[in-house]
Amino acid sequence: MDSALEQPGGNWRFVEAALIAIAELWEYTAPDVGVKPQDSVLDETFKTWIRGAIGRVFQKLTPDELAATLERDRETASERALQTYFLSNQWQSLPEEARRALISADLEFRAAGGSRGIVPDRLRSAVREVLQERVWSRYVAWLKTKPSKNPR
């Protein structure tokens, strides 16, 4: 692995994403491919290797790429927490802008030194998007199909 990391011109963001995908796949498929609880040494060895490889790839990223990667990781963690603890099966049915607003609110709320005053605004944006899609647009469609009381 070290010699591969020394090659110039690598697409390190792609390699980093691939390693993370492999690690996530391992979490879901390890029991299915025969890794049993008693094989915890194999499991820990693999996880240690993956973490080390990701760390080495992080060293190869430019500062801008590293900042973008860390920001994406924070957003992904926030999205997973919101989906897991609050919205479960409803998360995917929310409008994209509502999801972004909720993630932004969560990130601001958790940030050390973040501007907590912006959290209610982000929550208001999320609610507004949901109401627009689920209530207002349906109401307008209903109004358009409703027969008028004063035919002319």
PDB file of C-alpha atoms in Angstrom:
ATOM      1  CA  MET A   1       0.000   0.000   0.000  1.00  0.00           C
ATOM      2  CA  ASP A   2       2.841   2.402   0.780  1.00  0.00           C
ATOM      3  CA  SER A   3       4.276   2.218  -2.733  1.00  0.00           C
ATOM      4  CA  ALA A   4       0.844   2.887  -4.244  1.00  0.00           C
ATOM      5  CA  LEU A   5       0.480   5.950  -2.031  1.00  0.00           C
ATOM      6  CA  GLU A   6       3.783   7.333  -3.261  1.00  0.00           C
ATOM      7  CA  GLN A   7       2.629   7.452  -6.893  1.00  0.00           C
ATOM      8  CA  PRO A   8       2.064  11.023  -8.162  1.00  0.00           C
ATOM      9  CA  GLY A   9      -1.242  12.146  -9.616  1.00  0.00           C
ATOM     10  CA  GLY A  10      -3.552   9.805  -7.748  1.00  0.00           C
ATOM     11  CA  ASN A  11      -7.227  10.613  -7.388  1.00  0.00           C
ATOM     12  CA  TRP A  12      -7.085  10.550  -3.600  1.00  0.00           C
ATOM     13  CA  ARG A  13     -10.676  11.656  -3.062  1.00  0.00           C
ATOM     14  CA  PHE A  14     -11.804   8.636  -5.084  1.00  0.00           C
ATOM     15  CA  VAL A  15      -9.487   6.316  -3.145  1.00  0.00           C
ATOM     16  CA  GLU A  16     -10.728   7.751   0.153  1.00  0.00           C
ATOM     17  CA  ALA A  17     -14.374   7.297  -0.901  1.00  0.00           C
ATOM     18  CA  ALA A  18     -13.643   3.728  -2.033  1.00  0.00           C
ATOM     19  CA  LEU A  19     -11.973   2.844   1.276  1.00  0.00           C
ATOM     20  CA  ILE A  20     -14.895   4.269   3.236  1.00  0.00           C
ATOM     21  CA  ALA A  21     -17.329   2.320   1.054  1.00  0.00           C
ATOM     22  CA  ILE A  22     -15.335  -0.867   1.667  1.00  0.00           C
ATOM     23  CA  ALA A  23     -15.379  -0.218   5.426  1.00  0.00           C
ATOM     24  CA  GLU A  24     -19.147   0.358   5.397  1.00  0.00           C
ATOM     25  CA  LEU A  25     -19.692  -2.728   3.264  1.00  0.00           C
ATOM     26  CA  TRP A  26     -17.606  -4.745   5.734  1.00  0.00           C
ATOM     27  CA  GLU A  27     -19.861  -3.618   8.600  1.00  0.00           C
ATOM     28  CA  TYR A  28     -22.945  -4.933   6.815  1.00  0.00           C
ATOM     29  CA  THR A  29     -21.563  -8.070   5.186  1.00  0.00           C
ATOM     30  CA  ALA A  30     -18.952  -9.401   7.625  1.00  0.00           C
ATOM     31  CA  PRO A  31     -21.458 -11.759   9.301  1.00  0.00           C
ATOM     32  CA  ASP A  32     -22.680 -12.943   5.879  1.00  0.00           C
ATOM     33  CA  VAL A  33     -19.198 -13.821   4.586  1.00  0.00           C
ATOM     34  CA  GLY A  34     -18.341 -15.972   7.569  1.00  0.00           C
ATOM     35  CA  VAL A  35     -16.774 -13.540  10.030  1.00  0.00           C
ATOM     36  CA  LYS A  36     -18.094 -14.752  13.345  1.00  0.00           C
ATOM     37  CA  PRO A  37     -17.908 -13.039  16.741  1.00  0.00           C
ATOM     38  CA  GLN A  38     -14.994 -15.296  17.677  1.00  0.00           C
ATOM     39  CA  ASP A  39     -13.117 -13.877  14.654  1.00  0.00           C
ATOM     40  CA  SER A  40     -12.921 -10.498  16.346  1.00  0.00           C
ATOM     41  CA  VAL A  41      -9.148 -10.395  15.789  1.00  0.00           C
ATOM     42  CA  LEU A  42      -9.720 -10.592  12.022  1.00  0.00           C
ATOM     43  CA  ASP A  43     -12.468  -7.971  12.263  1.00  0.00           C
ATOM     44  CA  GLU A  44     -10.318  -5.591  14.334  1.00  0.00           C
ATOM     45  CA  THR A  45      -7.300  -6.167  12.066  1.00  0.00           C
ATOM     46  CA  PHE A  46      -9.344  -5.277   9.002  1.00  0.00           C
ATOM     47  CA  LYS A  47     -10.830  -2.180  10.666  1.00  0.00           C
ATOM     48  CA  THR A  48      -7.389  -1.054  11.835  1.00  0.00           C
ATOM     49  CA  TRP A  49      -5.969  -1.509   8.333  1.00  0.00           C
ATOM     50  CA  ILE A  50      -8.836   0.442   6.742  1.00  0.00           C
ATOM     51  CA  ARG A  51      -8.523   3.285   9.273  1.00  0.00           C
ATOM     52  CA  GLY A  52      -4.768   3.421   8.644  1.00  0.00           C
ATOM     53  CA  ALA A  53      -5.254   3.441   4.868  1.00  0.00           C
ATOM     54  CA  ILE A  54      -7.834   6.228   5.101  1.00  0.00           C
ATOM     55  CA  GLY A  55      -5.464   8.198   7.319  1.00  0.00           C
ATOM     56  CA  ARG A  56      -2.656   7.801   4.784  1.00  0.00           C
ATOM     57  CA  VAL A  57      -4.953   8.926   1.982  1.00  0.00           C
ATOM     58  CA  PHE A  58      -5.977  11.971   4.055  1.00  0.00           C
ATOM     59  CA  GLN A  59      -2.283  12.901   4.126  1.00  0.00           C
ATOM     60  CA  LYS A  60      -2.278  12.976   0.327  1.00  0.00           C
ATOM     61  CA  LEU A  61      -5.276  15.308   0.002  1.00  0.00           C
ATOM     62  CA  THR A  62      -4.740  18.995  -0.607  1.00  0.00           C
ATOM     63  CA  PRO A  63      -5.932  21.255   2.217  1.00  0.00           C
ATOM     64  CA  ASP A  64      -9.025  22.192   0.186  1.00  0.00           C
ATOM     65  CA  GLU A  65      -9.814  18.542  -0.576  1.00  0.00           C
ATOM     66  CA  LEU A  66      -9.330  17.606   3.080  1.00  0.00           C
ATOM     67  CA  ALA A  67     -11.625  20.430   4.235  1.00  0.00           C
ATOM     68  CA  ALA A  68     -14.292  19.369   1.713  1.00  0.00           C
ATOM     69  CA  THR A  69     -13.969  15.733   2.811  1.00  0.00           C
ATOM     70  CA  LEU A  70     -14.274  16.569   6.493  1.00  0.00           C
ATOM     71  CA  GLU A  71     -17.290  18.825   5.817  1.00  0.00           C
ATOM     72  CA  ARG A  72     -18.947  16.048   3.814  1.00  0.00           C
ATOM     73  CA  ASP A  73     -18.242  13.596   6.632  1.00  0.00           C
ATOM     74  CA  ARG A  74     -19.870  15.954   9.175  1.00  0.00           C
ATOM     75  CA  GLU A  75     -22.917  16.358   6.928  1.00  0.00           C
ATOM     76  CA  THR A  76     -23.178  12.599   6.420  1.00  0.00           C
ATOM     77  CA  ALA A  77     -22.944  11.960  10.175  1.00  0.00           C
ATOM     78  CA  SER A  78     -25.592  14.595  10.834  1.00  0.00           C
ATOM     79  CA  GLU A  79     -27.895  13.119   8.196  1.00  0.00           C
ATOM     80  CA  ARG A  80     -27.501   9.626   9.639  1.00  0.00           C
ATOM     81  CA  ALA A  81     -28.219  10.869  13.174  1.00  0.00           C
ATOM     82  CA  LEU A  82     -31.320  12.764  12.082  1.00  0.00           C
ATOM     83  CA  GLN A  83     -32.559   9.801  10.081  1.00  0.00           C
ATOM     84  CA  THR A  84     -31.832   7.281  12.829  1.00  0.00           C
ATOM     85  CA  TYR A  85     -33.051   9.140  15.884  1.00  0.00           C
ATOM     86  CA  PHE A  86     -35.830  11.368  14.638  1.00  0.00           C
ATOM     87  CA  LEU A  87     -37.260  10.683  11.222  1.00  0.00           C
ATOM     88  CA  SER A  88     -36.490   7.013  10.457  1.00  0.00           C
ATOM     89  CA  ASN A  89     -38.559   6.010   7.425  1.00  0.00           C
ATOM     90  CA  GLN A  90     -39.755   9.551   6.704  1.00  0.00           C
ATOM     91  CA  TRP A  91     -36.322  11.024   5.922  1.00  0.00           C
ATOM     92  CA  GLN A  92     -36.246  10.068   2.242  1.00  0.00           C
ATOM     93  CA  SER A  93     -39.751  11.412   1.678  1.00  0.00           C
ATOM     94  CA  LEU A  94     -38.821  14.916   2.879  1.00  0.00           C
ATOM     95  CA  PRO A  95     -38.106  17.546   0.222  1.00  0.00           C
ATOM     96  CA  GLU A  96     -34.382  17.911  -0.501  1.00  0.00           C
ATOM     97  CA  GLU A  97     -34.341  21.532   0.731  1.00  0.00           C
ATOM     98  CA  ALA A  98     -35.973  20.475   4.015  1.00  0.00           C
ATOM     99  CA  ARG A  99     -33.311  17.796   4.529  1.00  0.00           C
ATOM    100  CA  ARG A 100     -30.551  20.332   3.827  1.00  0.00           C
ATOM    101  CA  ALA A 101     -32.081  22.801   6.277  1.00  0.00           C
ATOM    102  CA  LEU A 102     -32.344  20.142   9.001  1.00  0.00           C
ATOM    103  CA  ILE A 103     -28.732  19.058   8.443  1.00  0.00           C
ATOM    104  CA  SER A 104     -27.623  22.688   8.603  1.00  0.00           C
ATOM    105  CA  ALA A 105     -29.554  23.225  11.837  1.00  0.00           C
ATOM    106  CA  ASP A 106     -28.041  20.091  13.356  1.00  0.00           C
ATOM    107  CA  LEU A 107     -24.504  21.093  12.355  1.00  0.00           C
ATOM    108  CA  GLU A 108     -24.931  24.592  13.789  1.00  0.00           C
ATOM    109  CA  PHE A 109     -26.439  23.229  16.995  1.00  0.00           C
ATOM    110  CA  ARG A 110     -23.565  20.787  17.522  1.00  0.00           C
ATOM    111  CA  ALA A 111     -20.772  23.160  16.468  1.00  0.00           C
ATOM    112  CA  ALA A 112     -18.549  24.487  19.208  1.00  0.00           C
ATOM    113  CA  GLY A 113     -18.846  28.222  18.899  1.00  0.00           C
ATOM    114  CA  GLY A 114     -21.585  27.874  16.309  1.00  0.00           C
ATOM    115  CA  SER A 115     -24.312  30.441  15.899  1.00  0.00           C
ATOM    116  CA  ARG A 116     -27.214  28.816  17.693  1.00  0.00           C
ATOM    117  CA  GLY A 117     -29.417  31.768  16.788  1.00  0.00           C
ATOM    118  CA  ILE A 118     -29.554  30.470  13.220  1.00  0.00           C
ATOM    119  CA  VAL A 119     -30.996  27.079  14.274  1.00  0.00           C
ATOM    120  CA  PRO A 120     -34.643  28.282  14.546  1.00  0.00           C
ATOM    121  CA  ASP A 121     -34.308  29.886  11.109  1.00  0.00           C
ATOM    122  CA  ARG A 122     -33.082  26.613   9.612  1.00  0.00           C
ATOM    123  CA  LEU A 123     -35.891  24.699  11.295  1.00  0.00           C
ATOM    124  CA  ARG A 124     -38.394  27.252   9.997  1.00  0.00           C
ATOM    125  CA  SER A 125     -37.001  26.727   6.482  1.00  0.00           C
ATOM    126  CA  ALA A 126     -37.434  22.966   6.793  1.00  0.00           C
ATOM    127  CA  VAL A 127     -41.021  23.321   7.987  1.00  0.00           C
ATOM    128  CA  ARG A 128     -41.773  25.815   5.222  1.00  0.00           C
ATOM    129  CA  GLU A 129     -40.488  23.383   2.569  1.00  0.00           C
ATOM    130  CA  VAL A 130     -42.565  20.509   3.941  1.00  0.00           C
ATOM    131  CA  LEU A 131     -45.687  22.668   4.168  1.00  0.00           C
ATOM    132  CA  GLN A 132     -45.123  23.981   0.643  1.00  0.00           C
ATOM    133  CA  GLU A 133     -44.850  20.489  -0.791  1.00  0.00           C
ATOM    134  CA  ARG A 134     -47.363  18.606   1.340  1.00  0.00           C
ATOM    135  CA  VAL A 135     -50.045  21.197   2.115  1.00  0.00           C
ATOM    136  CA  TRP A 136     -49.907  24.360   0.047  1.00  0.00           C
ATOM    137  CA  SER A 137     -49.327  22.777  -3.377  1.00  0.00           C
ATOM    138  CA  ARG A 138     -52.169  20.297  -2.774  1.00  0.00           C
ATOM    139  CA  TYR A 139     -54.459  23.079  -1.588  1.00  0.00           C
ATOM    140  CA  VAL A 140     -53.734  25.150  -4.701  1.00  0.00           C
ATOM    141  CA  ALA A 141     -54.381  22.115  -6.904  1.00  0.00           C
ATOM    142  CA  TRP A 142     -57.670  21.522  -5.093  1.00  0.00           C
ATOM    143  CA  LEU A 143     -58.680  25.165  -5.568  1.00  0.00           C
ATOM    144  CA  LYS A 144     -58.037  24.890  -9.301  1.00  0.00           C
ATOM    145  CA  THR A 145     -60.306  21.866  -9.614  1.00  0.00           C
ATOM    146  CA  LYS A 146     -63.033  23.155  -7.284  1.00  0.00           C
ATOM    147  CA  PRO A 147     -66.105  24.353  -9.174  1.00  0.00           C
ATOM    148  CA  SER A 148     -66.791  28.045  -8.649  1.00  0.00           C
ATOM    149  CA  LYS A 149     -70.022  29.113  -6.933  1.00  0.00           C
ATOM    150  CA  ASN A 150     -70.663  31.995  -9.326  1.00  0.00           C
ATOM    151  CA  PRO A 151     -70.667  30.623 -12.869  1.00  0.00           C
ATOM    152  CA  ARG A 152     -70.507  33.398 -15.450  1.00  0.00           C
TER     153      ARG A 152
END
